[in-house]
Coordinates of C-alpha atoms and ligand atoms in Angstrom, one line a residue:
M1402 CA 103.2 67.8 126.0
T1403 CA 100.3 67.9 123.7
D1404 CA 97.0 66.2 124.4
D1405 CA 97.2 62.5 123.7
R1406 CA 93.6 62.3 122.4
F1407 CA 94.7 63.6 118.9
H1408 CA 98.1 63.3 117.6
V1409 CA 99.9 65.6 115.1
Y1410 CA 102.7 63.4 113.9
D1411 CA 105.5 64.8 111.7
T1412 CA 107.4 62.5 109.5
T1413 CA 109.6 65.3 107.6
L1414 CA 112.8 63.7 108.8
R1415 CA 111.9 60.3 107.6
D1416 CA 109.4 60.2 104.8
G1417 CA 110.0 63.9 103.9
A1418 CA 113.6 63.1 103.6
Q1419 CA 112.6 60.5 100.9
Q1420 CA 112.0 63.4 98.5
E1421 CA 114.1 63.6 95.4
G1422 CA 116.9 66.0 95.9
L1423 CA 116.6 66.4 99.6
N1424 CA 119.7 65.3 101.6
L1425 CA 119.7 66.3 105.2
T1426 CA 122.7 66.3 107.5
V1427 CA 122.4 65.3 111.1
A1428 CA 122.7 68.9 112.0
D1429 CA 119.9 69.7 109.6
K1430 CA 117.7 67.2 111.0
L1431 CA 118.3 68.6 114.6
A1432 CA 117.5 72.1 113.5
I1433 CA 114.3 71.0 111.6
A1434 CA 113.2 69.0 114.8
R1435 CA 113.6 72.2 116.8
H1436 CA 111.4 74.2 114.4
L1437 CA 108.7 71.4 114.5
D1438 CA 108.9 71.5 118.3
G1439 CA 108.4 75.1 118.2
L1440 CA 105.3 74.7 116.1
G1441 CA 104.0 72.4 118.8
V1442 CA 103.7 69.0 116.9
G1443 CA 103.2 66.0 119.2
F1444 CA 105.6 63.6 117.6
I1445 CA 108.7 64.0 115.4
E1446 CA 109.7 60.8 113.4
G1447 CA 113.5 61.2 113.4
G1448 CA 114.4 58.5 110.9
W1449 CA 115.3 54.8 110.7
P1450 CA 118.1 54.0 113.1
G1451 CA 120.2 51.2 112.0
A1452 CA 119.3 51.7 108.3
N1453 CA 122.0 54.3 107.8
P1454 CA 124.7 55.8 109.9
K1455 CA 123.1 59.3 109.8
D1456 CA 119.9 58.3 111.3
T1457 CA 121.5 56.2 114.0
E1458 CA 123.6 59.3 114.7
F1459 CA 120.6 61.5 114.7
F1460 CA 119.0 59.6 117.7
R1461 CA 122.3 59.4 119.5
R1462 CA 122.8 63.2 119.3
A1463 CA 119.2 64.0 120.0
R1464 CA 119.5 62.6 123.5
T1465 CA 121.9 65.4 124.5
E1466 CA 121.2 68.1 121.8
L1467 CA 117.5 68.3 121.6
D1468 CA 115.5 69.7 124.4
L1469 CA 112.0 69.2 123.1
K1470 CA 109.2 71.1 124.8
H1471 CA 106.2 69.6 123.1
A1472 CA 107.2 66.7 120.9
Q1473 CA 108.3 63.2 121.5
L1474 CA 110.8 61.5 119.2
A1475 CA 109.6 58.4 117.1
A1476 CA 112.2 55.9 115.6
F1477 CA 110.9 54.4 112.5
G1478 CA 111.7 50.9 111.4
A1479 CA 110.3 47.6 109.9
T1480 CA 108.9 44.5 111.7
R1481 CA 111.3 41.8 112.2
R1482 CA 112.5 39.7 109.2
A1483 CA 110.5 36.5 108.3
G1484 CA 111.8 33.5 110.2
V1485 CA 113.8 35.3 112.9
K1486 CA 113.1 36.3 116.5
A1487 CA 112.2 39.9 117.0
A1488 CA 114.9 40.1 119.8
D1489 CA 117.6 38.8 117.4
D1490 CA 116.8 41.1 114.4
P1491 CA 119.5 43.7 114.3
L1492 CA 117.2 46.4 112.8
V1493 CA 114.8 45.8 115.7
A1494 CA 117.7 46.0 118.1
A1495 CA 118.5 49.5 116.5
L1496 CA 115.0 50.7 117.2
R1497 CA 115.3 49.4 120.8
E1498 CA 118.6 51.1 121.4
S1499 CA 117.6 54.5 119.7
G1500 CA 116.4 55.8 123.0
A1501 CA 113.2 57.0 121.3
P1502 CA 110.2 56.8 123.5
V1503 CA 108.1 55.9 120.5
V1504 CA 108.8 53.3 117.8
T1505 CA 106.7 53.5 114.5
L1506 CA 106.8 50.0 112.7
V1507 CA 106.1 49.8 109.1
A1508 CA 104.2 46.5 108.3
K1509 CA 102.7 45.1 105.3
S1510 CA 98.9 45.1 105.1
H1511 CA 98.4 44.2 101.5
D1512 CA 98.3 40.4 100.8
R1513 CA 100.2 40.7 97.5
H1514 CA 102.9 42.7 99.2
V1515 CA 103.4 39.9 101.8
E1516 CA 103.6 37.3 99.2
L1517 CA 105.5 39.1 96.5
A1518 CA 107.8 41.6 98.3
L1519 CA 108.2 39.8 101.7
R1520 CA 108.0 36.4 100.0
T1521 CA 106.4 34.9 103.2
T1522 CA 103.0 33.7 104.2
L1523 CA 100.2 35.9 105.4
Q1524 CA 100.3 34.0 108.8
E1525 CA 104.1 34.7 109.1
N1526 CA 103.5 38.4 108.4
L1527 CA 100.9 38.5 111.3
A1528 CA 103.5 36.8 113.5
M1529 CA 106.1 39.4 112.5
I1530 CA 103.8 42.1 113.6
R1531 CA 102.7 40.4 116.7
D1532 CA 106.2 39.6 117.9
T1533 CA 107.8 42.8 117.1
V1534 CA 105.1 45.0 118.6
S1535 CA 105.1 42.9 121.8
H1536 CA 108.8 42.7 122.0
L1537 CA 109.3 46.5 121.9
R1538 CA 106.3 47.1 124.2
A1539 CA 108.0 44.7 126.7
E1540 CA 111.2 46.9 126.4
G1541 CA 109.2 49.8 127.5
Q1542 CA 108.7 51.6 124.2
R1543 CA 105.2 52.9 122.9
V1544 CA 104.5 51.5 119.6
F1545 CA 102.6 53.0 116.6
L1546 CA 102.2 50.8 113.5
D1547 CA 102.2 52.3 109.9
A1548 CA 100.0 49.7 108.0
E1549 CA 101.7 50.1 104.5
H1550 CA 99.4 50.0 101.4
F1551 CA 96.4 49.6 103.7
F1552 CA 93.9 51.0 101.2
D1553 CA 95.1 49.1 98.3
G1554 CA 95.3 46.1 100.6
Y1555 CA 91.8 46.6 101.7
K1556 CA 90.7 46.6 98.1
S1557 CA 92.6 43.3 97.5
N1558 CA 91.7 41.5 100.7
P1559 CA 89.7 43.4 103.2
A1560 CA 89.6 40.6 105.8
Y1561 CA 93.4 40.4 105.8
A1562 CA 94.0 44.2 106.0
L1563 CA 91.6 44.4 108.9
E1564 CA 93.3 41.3 110.5
V1565 CA 96.7 43.2 110.3
L1566 CA 95.1 46.1 112.2
R1567 CA 93.6 43.9 114.9
T1568 CA 96.8 41.9 115.3
A1569 CA 98.9 45.1 115.9
A1570 CA 96.4 46.5 118.3
E1571 CA 96.1 43.4 120.3
A1572 CA 99.9 43.0 120.6
G1573 CA 100.0 46.6 122.1
A1574 CA 100.3 49.1 119.2
S1575 CA 98.6 52.2 120.5
V1576 CA 97.9 53.6 117.0
I1577 CA 97.5 51.9 113.6
A1578 CA 98.2 54.5 111.0
L1579 CA 96.5 53.6 107.7
C1580 CA 98.9 54.5 104.8
D1581 CA 98.0 55.5 101.4
T1582 CA 101.4 54.5 100.3
N1583 CA 101.0 54.8 96.6
G1584 CA 98.8 57.9 97.1
G1585 CA 96.2 56.8 94.8
M1586 CA 93.1 57.3 96.9
L1587 CA 90.4 59.9 96.7
P1588 CA 88.6 61.2 99.7
D1589 CA 85.2 59.6 99.5
E1590 CA 86.5 56.1 99.0
L1591 CA 89.3 56.5 101.7
A1592 CA 86.8 57.8 104.2
E1593 CA 84.7 54.5 103.8
V1594 CA 87.7 52.4 104.4
V1595 CA 88.8 54.4 107.5
H1596 CA 85.3 54.1 108.8
E1597 CA 85.5 50.3 108.6
A1598 CA 88.9 50.4 110.3
V1599 CA 87.6 52.6 113.1
G1600 CA 84.9 50.1 113.6
T1601 CA 87.4 47.4 114.9
G1602 CA 87.8 49.5 118.0
A1603 CA 91.6 50.1 117.2
R1604 CA 92.9 53.6 117.4
V1605 CA 93.3 54.7 113.8
G1606 CA 95.8 57.2 112.3
I1607 CA 96.3 58.4 108.7
H1608 CA 99.4 58.7 106.5
C1609 CA 98.7 60.1 102.9
H1610 CA 100.8 60.7 99.9
D1611 CA 99.8 63.3 97.3
D1612 CA 99.9 61.5 94.0
T1613 CA 96.3 62.4 93.3
G1614 CA 96.7 65.9 94.8
C1615 CA 94.4 64.8 97.6
A1616 CA 96.8 64.1 100.4
V1617 CA 95.5 67.0 102.6
A1618 CA 91.8 66.3 101.6
N1619 CA 92.3 62.6 102.4
T1620 CA 93.7 63.4 105.7
L1621 CA 90.8 65.6 106.6
A1622 CA 88.3 62.9 105.4
A1623 CA 90.0 60.3 107.5
V1624 CA 89.7 62.6 110.5
K1625 CA 86.1 63.0 109.9
A1626 CA 85.7 59.3 109.6
G1627 CA 87.3 58.8 113.0
A1628 CA 91.1 59.0 112.6
T1629 CA 92.7 60.6 115.7
H1630 CA 96.3 60.6 114.6
V1631 CA 97.4 62.6 111.5
Q1632 CA 100.8 62.2 109.8
G1633 CA 102.4 64.6 107.4
C1634 CA 105.6 66.5 106.4
A1635 CA 106.7 70.1 106.7
N1636 CA 106.0 71.9 103.4
G1637 CA 104.5 68.6 101.9
Y1638 CA 107.9 67.1 101.5
G1639 CA 108.0 63.4 100.5
E1640 CA 108.7 60.8 98.0
R1641 CA 107.2 61.4 94.4
S1642 CA 104.6 64.0 94.8
G1643 CA 105.2 64.4 98.5
N1644 CA 103.3 63.7 101.7
A1645 CA 100.2 65.5 103.2
N1646 CA 101.4 69.0 104.1
L1647 CA 101.4 69.0 107.9
F1648 CA 101.1 72.8 108.0
T1649 CA 97.9 72.7 105.7
V1650 CA 96.5 69.8 107.8
V1651 CA 97.2 71.5 111.2
A1652 CA 95.8 74.9 109.9
N1653 CA 92.7 73.3 108.5
L1654 CA 91.8 71.2 111.5
Q1655 CA 92.6 74.1 114.0
L1656 CA 91.1 77.0 112.1
K1657 CA 88.3 75.2 110.2
R1658 CA 87.2 72.3 112.3
G1659 CA 87.9 73.8 115.7
F1660 CA 90.6 71.2 116.9
D1661 CA 93.0 72.5 119.6
L1662 CA 96.2 71.0 118.2
V1663 CA 99.1 73.5 118.6
P1664 CA 99.3 76.7 120.9
R1665 CA 97.6 79.7 119.2
E1666 CA 100.9 81.7 119.3
A1667 CA 102.7 78.8 117.6
L1668 CA 100.2 78.7 114.8
A1669 CA 100.8 82.4 114.4
D1670 CA 104.4 81.6 113.9
M1671 CA 103.7 78.9 111.2
T1672 CA 104.7 80.9 108.2
R1673 CA 108.1 81.8 109.7
I1674 CA 108.7 78.2 110.7
A1675 CA 107.7 76.9 107.2
H1676 CA 110.3 79.3 105.7
A1677 CA 112.9 78.6 108.3
I1678 CA 112.6 74.9 107.4
T1679 CA 113.1 75.6 103.7
E1680 CA 116.3 77.5 104.6
V1681 CA 117.5 74.3 106.2
T1682 CA 116.5 71.9 103.4
N1683 CA 117.7 74.4 100.8
V1684 CA 114.4 73.7 98.8
T1685 CA 112.9 76.8 97.2
P1686 CA 109.7 77.6 99.1
N1687 CA 106.4 77.1 97.3
S1688 CA 105.2 80.7 97.2
H1689 CA 101.6 79.4 96.4
A1690 CA 101.6 77.0 99.4
P1691 CA 98.3 77.3 101.2
Y1692 CA 98.4 79.5 104.5
V1693 CA 102.2 79.9 104.5
G1694 CA 103.2 80.8 100.9
V1695 CA 104.3 84.3 100.2
S1696 CA 101.4 84.4 97.7
A1697 CA 98.8 82.8 99.9
F1698 CA 97.2 86.2 100.7
A1699 CA 98.5 88.2 97.8
H1700 CA 95.8 90.0 95.8
K1701 CA 96.3 90.9 92.1
A1702 CA 92.8 91.5 90.6
G1703 CA 91.5 95.1 90.7
L1704 CA 88.0 93.9 91.7
H1705 CA 89.3 92.0 94.6
A1706 CA 91.2 95.0 95.9
S1707 CA 88.2 97.2 95.6
A1708 CA 86.2 94.9 97.8
I1709 CA 89.1 94.2 100.2
K1710 CA 89.3 98.1 100.6
V1711 CA 86.0 97.8 102.4
D1712 CA 86.6 94.6 104.2
P1713 CA 89.6 92.3 103.7
N1714 CA 87.5 89.3 104.8
L1715 CA 85.5 89.6 101.6
Y1716 CA 88.3 88.1 99.5
Q1717 CA 90.3 86.1 102.4
H1718 CA 89.2 82.8 103.9
I1719 CA 91.0 83.7 107.2
D1720 CA 92.9 86.5 108.7
P1721 CA 96.6 85.9 107.6
A1722 CA 97.9 86.8 111.0
Q1723 CA 96.4 83.6 112.5
V1724 CA 99.2 81.8 110.6
G1725 CA 101.8 84.5 110.7
N1726 CA 101.4 85.6 107.1
D1727 CA 100.4 89.0 105.6
M1728 CA 98.1 90.3 103.1
R1729 CA 99.8 91.9 100.1
M1730 CA 98.5 93.9 97.2
L1731 CA 100.1 93.2 93.8
V1732 CA 100.2 96.0 91.2
S1733 CA 100.0 95.0 87.6
D1734 CA 97.9 95.7 84.4
M1735 CA 95.1 93.9 86.4
A1736 CA 95.1 96.6 88.9
G1737 CA 92.4 99.3 89.5
R1738 CA 92.3 102.4 91.6
A1739 CA 91.7 100.4 94.8
S1740 CA 94.6 98.1 94.2
V1741 CA 97.1 101.1 94.0
E1742 CA 95.5 102.8 96.8
L1743 CA 95.8 99.9 99.1
K1744 CA 99.4 99.2 97.9
G1745 CA 100.2 102.9 98.5
R1746 CA 98.8 102.5 102.0
E1747 CA 100.9 99.3 102.5
L1748 CA 104.0 101.5 101.6
G1749 CA 102.9 104.5 103.8
Y1750 CA 101.3 106.9 101.3
E1751 CA 97.7 108.0 101.2
L1752 CA 96.9 108.5 97.5
S1753 CA 94.1 110.7 96.2
P1754 CA 91.7 109.3 93.8
E1755 CA 93.2 111.3 90.9
T1756 CA 96.7 110.2 91.8
S1757 CA 95.5 106.6 92.0
R1758 CA 93.8 106.9 88.6
D1759 CA 96.9 108.5 87.1
L1760 CA 99.2 105.7 88.5
V1761 CA 97.0 103.0 87.3
D1762 CA 97.1 104.4 83.8
R1763 CA 100.9 104.6 84.0
V1764 CA 101.2 101.0 85.3
K1765 CA 98.9 99.6 82.6
D1766 CA 100.8 101.6 80.0
L1767 CA 104.2 100.5 81.1
E1768 CA 103.1 96.9 81.6
S1769 CA 101.8 96.8 78.0
R1770 CA 105.5 97.8 77.1
G1771 CA 106.9 94.8 79.0
Y1772 CA 107.4 96.2 82.5
T1773 CA 106.2 94.1 85.6
F1774 CA 105.6 95.8 88.7
E1775 CA 104.3 92.9 90.9
A1776 CA 107.9 91.5 90.6
A1777 CA 109.5 94.9 91.1
D1778 CA 108.2 96.5 94.2
A1779 CA 110.9 99.2 94.4
S1780 CA 110.2 100.3 90.8
F1781 CA 106.5 100.7 91.7
E1782 CA 107.3 102.7 94.7
L1783 CA 109.5 105.1 92.7
L1784 CA 106.7 105.4 90.1
L1785 CA 104.2 106.2 92.9
R1786 CA 106.6 108.9 94.4
D1787 CA 107.2 110.4 91.0
T1788 CA 103.4 110.4 90.3
V1789 CA 102.7 112.1 93.8
A1790 CA 105.5 114.6 93.1
G1791 CA 104.3 115.3 89.6
E1792 CA 107.9 115.0 88.3
R1793 CA 110.6 112.3 88.1
R1794 CA 112.9 112.8 91.2
R1795 CA 116.3 111.3 91.5
H1796 CA 119.4 111.7 93.6
F1797 CA 121.5 111.9 90.5
A1798 CA 121.2 112.7 86.8
V1799 CA 122.8 110.8 84.1
E1800 CA 124.6 112.6 81.4
S1801 CA 125.8 109.4 79.7
W1802 CA 127.2 105.9 80.1
R1803 CA 129.4 103.5 78.1
V1804 CA 130.5 100.0 78.3
I1805 CA 133.2 98.2 76.5
V1806 CA 133.5 94.4 76.5
E1807 CA 137.0 93.1 75.7
R1808 CA 138.2 89.7 75.1
T1809 CA 141.8 89.7 76.1
R1810 CA 144.6 87.7 74.4
G1811 CA 144.4 85.1 77.2
G1812 CA 140.7 84.7 76.3
E1813 CA 139.3 86.4 79.5
L1814 CA 136.3 88.6 79.0
V1815 CA 136.6 92.0 80.9
S1816 CA 134.0 94.7 80.9
E1817 CA 134.8 98.3 81.5
A1818 CA 132.2 101.1 82.1
T1819 CA 132.3 104.9 82.2
V1820 CA 129.5 106.9 83.7
K1821 CA 129.0 110.6 83.7
L1822 CA 126.7 111.9 86.3
H1823 CA 125.5 115.0 88.2
A1824 CA 124.8 114.8 91.8
K1825 CA 124.9 117.5 94.7
G1826 CA 126.0 120.2 92.1
E1827 CA 129.0 118.1 90.9
R1828 CA 129.7 116.6 87.6
I1829 CA 131.2 113.2 88.3
V1830 CA 133.1 111.0 85.7
A1831 CA 133.9 107.5 87.1
T1832 CA 134.9 104.1 85.7
G1833 CA 134.5 100.5 86.8
E1834 CA 135.7 97.1 85.7
G1835 CA 133.6 93.9 86.0
N1836 CA 133.1 90.4 84.9
G1837 CA 130.2 91.5 82.8
P1838 CA 128.7 94.8 81.5
V1839 CA 126.2 95.2 84.4
N1840 CA 128.8 94.4 87.0
A1841 CA 131.0 97.1 85.4
L1842 CA 128.2 99.7 85.2
D1843 CA 127.3 99.0 88.9
R1844 CA 131.0 99.5 90.0
A1845 CA 131.2 102.6 87.9
V1846 CA 128.1 104.1 89.6
R1847 CA 129.3 103.3 93.0
A1848 CA 132.8 104.6 92.3
G1849 CA 131.1 107.8 91.3
L1850 CA 128.6 108.2 94.1
E1851 CA 130.1 106.6 97.1
R1852 CA 132.0 109.8 98.2
L1853 CA 128.7 111.6 98.3
Y1854 CA 126.6 108.8 99.6
P1855 CA 128.8 106.4 101.7
E1856 CA 125.8 104.2 102.4
L1857 CA 126.0 102.9 98.9
A1858 CA 128.9 100.6 100.2
G1859 CA 126.2 98.5 102.0
V1860 CA 124.1 98.1 98.9
E1861 CA 124.6 94.9 97.1
L1862 CA 123.2 93.6 93.7
I1863 CA 122.2 90.1 94.6
D1864 CA 120.2 88.7 91.7
F1865 CA 119.9 89.5 88.0
K1866 CA 117.2 88.0 85.8
V1867 CA 116.8 88.5 82.0
R1868 CA 113.8 87.6 80.0
I1869 CA 113.3 88.1 76.2
L1870 CA 109.7 89.2 75.6
E1871 CA 108.1 88.7 72.2
G1872 CA 107.8 91.9 70.2
T1873 CA 104.3 93.1 69.5
H1874 CA 102.8 94.6 66.4
G1875 CA 105.8 93.6 64.1
T1876 CA 108.4 95.3 66.5
D1877 CA 111.5 93.5 67.6
A1878 CA 111.8 91.4 70.8
I1879 CA 112.4 93.3 73.8
T1880 CA 114.4 92.5 77.0
R1881 CA 113.1 92.7 80.6
V1882 CA 115.7 92.8 83.3
L1883 CA 114.9 92.4 87.0
I1884 CA 117.5 93.2 89.5
T1885 CA 117.3 92.3 93.2
S1886 CA 119.4 94.4 95.6
S1887 CA 119.9 94.3 99.3
D1888 CA 121.2 96.3 102.3
A1889 CA 121.7 95.2 105.8
T1890 CA 117.8 94.8 106.4
A1891 CA 115.9 94.4 103.3
E1892 CA 115.7 93.3 99.6
W1893 CA 114.2 95.2 96.8
A1894 CA 113.6 94.6 93.1
T1895 CA 113.6 96.9 90.1
V1896 CA 112.8 96.5 86.5
G1897 CA 114.0 97.8 83.2
V1898 CA 112.8 97.2 79.6
D1899 CA 114.4 97.9 76.3
E1900 CA 115.3 96.4 73.0
N1901 CA 118.9 96.6 74.2
I1902 CA 119.7 94.4 77.2
I1903 CA 122.3 96.8 78.5
E1904 CA 119.9 99.8 78.5
A1905 CA 117.2 97.7 80.2
S1906 CA 119.9 96.6 82.8
W1907 CA 120.9 100.3 83.3
Q1908 CA 117.2 101.3 84.0
A1909 CA 116.9 98.6 86.6
L1910 CA 120.4 99.4 88.1
E1911 CA 119.7 103.2 88.3
Q1912 CA 116.4 102.6 90.1
A1913 CA 118.1 100.0 92.5
V1914 CA 120.6 102.7 93.5
T1915 CA 118.0 105.4 93.8
Y1916 CA 115.8 103.1 96.1
G1917 CA 118.8 102.2 98.1
L1918 CA 119.6 105.9 98.7
L1919 CA 115.9 106.5 99.7
R1920 CA 116.2 103.6 102.1
A1921 CA 119.2 105.3 103.6
G1922 CA 117.2 108.3 104.3
H1923 CA 118.4 110.6 101.4
E1924 CA 115.4 112.5 99.8
A1925 CA 115.7 112.7 96.0
G1926 CA 116.2 116.3 94.6
Ligands
ACO333 C1 106.6 53.0 102.4 C2 107.9 53.5 102.9 O1 108.3 54.5 102.5 S1 108.6 52.6 104.1 C3 110.1 53.3 104.4 C4 111.2 52.9 103.2 N1 112.4 53.6 103.6 C5 113.5 53.0 103.2 O2 113.5 52.0 102.6 C6 114.8 53.8 103.6 C7 115.8 53.0 104.4 N2 116.0 51.7 103.9 C8 117.2 51.1 103.9 O3 118.2 51.7 104.3 C9 117.3 49.7 103.5 O4 116.2 49.3 102.5 C10 117.2 48.7 104.6 C11 118.4 48.9 105.5 C12 116.1 48.9 105.5 C13 117.3 47.3 104.3 O5 118.2 47.2 103.3 P1 118.7 45.6 102.7 O6 118.8 44.7 103.9 O7 119.8 45.9 101.8 O8 117.3 45.1 101.9 P2 116.6 45.7 100.7 O9 116.4 47.2 100.9 O10 117.1 45.3 99.4 O11 115.1 45.0 100.9 C14 114.4 45.2 102.0 C15 114.1 43.9 102.8 O12 113.3 44.3 103.9 C16 112.1 43.3 103.7 N3 111.0 44.1 104.2 C17 110.3 45.1 103.6 N4 109.2 45.6 104.3 C18 109.4 44.9 105.5 C19 108.5 44.9 106.7 N5 107.5 45.8 106.8 N6 108.9 44.0 107.6 C20 109.9 43.2 107.6 N7 110.8 43.2 106.4 C21 110.4 44.0 105.5 C22 112.0 43.0 102.2 O13 111.3 41.9 102.1 C23 113.5 42.8 102.1 O14 113.9 41.6 102.5 P3 115.0 40.6 101.8 O15 116.3 41.3 102.2 O16 114.8 39.2 102.5 O17 114.8 40.7 100.3
PYR334 C1 105.1 54.0 105.8 C2 105.0 55.0 104.7 O1 105.7 55.9 104.6 C3 104.0 54.7 103.7 O2 103.4 53.6 103.7 O3 103.8 55.6 102.9

């Protein structure tokens, strides 16, 4: 159990699930809850039982299927409807019956919302809060209150917004989370309001949306102003522009402000957890996410690399290992000698200054012709090996290749490729059929080489990207092809560039196979 003096409260399964395009099954929710518990958050808001069958089911299954080590489950729901008793409101009953030790009630704190959206009086809204909190407290549940639109409400009628807060606290709510529901606040003005709220003596929490791009900054400002409960979502999921990214909030508070929120080993697993959650949500991870993005510690500029060579801290705000991430060097036309030296070291090669200079020149020349090495790690490694060896080394030589694309009478498009290769002293002629020219070429190469290199059976082409690049100096447009391949344990990317899309694809394919053979332990001749 985490320290009750400061709460890390996750709302991915409720507010995060309000993100456009996110649709979680009960099994997904259970899986995400386990990941969040692994991170060591204090509370996991599981959804709104009674509002939809899935959320009700989540709480039912959680009782037997979740064995949470750190977190407590919170059930989210609204205060009773106007004019009914809390005990008689079916949605309040669902909260009671959820079995969750904590209930988080959303309540109106903006006078206009009470009058226009709830269509009731300010006094009745206070009664709805008082009754629902005290009813659930009497039933043995701990109650937090999400004061919806608190900041906008405070601007409209500060006395009423603060009255909501006091009413909830007096009725037994142990935390009043001030919500920037429309996400329009900026840190300085938000901090002033939080300060006023803290002055009432109630325990204050913060719940921010990212509509101004300030959700994390606002959360930190609120903590500085006295909030002791932070809400947010994994990977910043949430309605519209999302909620405060809980991973960023936790890392900032723990690593920059000295809070002891989650176990150090769990923080060092945060990058993995963030990505594991994207696997469940099926949302492409944001590679530029602070702390946990794949690019969060990736360095492209040559000048950065030259300083990093002396001391990585010169261009990094923390050691990436603290959040389970890694430093990476990107090699591109912005690289200098230090970039390729460090990249070489990352790949297991110690490069001499001359080789580094030579490699930088080759990279810059090739990138000026449309190649991109930061997106094609395997092509860079092959280039590096060739530069070190002083010659182009491959496992097979290409005599020729040919592809025919045929539209059959039935309207089906079939591609057929023939490759003529030389490998291990043999001349090989092989054919392959596929649903497209690259697929056919891939099959033909494998058909030709698999007898000599059986490991190729385990190499797969998993992604193929084409980009047409503008021609320069009056030349025609050129095509860049990026191929991603994989074997049982890794993925790698290769690049080809030519005016002809099939030639560009062939270059990327040939390198993909070569790299796969190197990974399988075959040295190139
Ligand atoms: C800021 C936030 O993100 S809060 C979380 C919002 N999340 C959701 O809305 C997702 C889940 N919601 C739902 O499934 C549905 O909206 C339900 C089940 C809660 C309610 O559905 P319905 O009964 O069909 O009502 P509907 O959604 O049209 O309107 C909401 C009702 O709740 C009332 N209401 C809104 N906020 C509150 C509140 N804090 N306390 C009490 N009642 C409230 C509204 O006045 C409205 O009442 P009405 O039926 O008398 O008009
Ligand atoms: C409660 C909530 O999610 C909000 O006010 O944003």
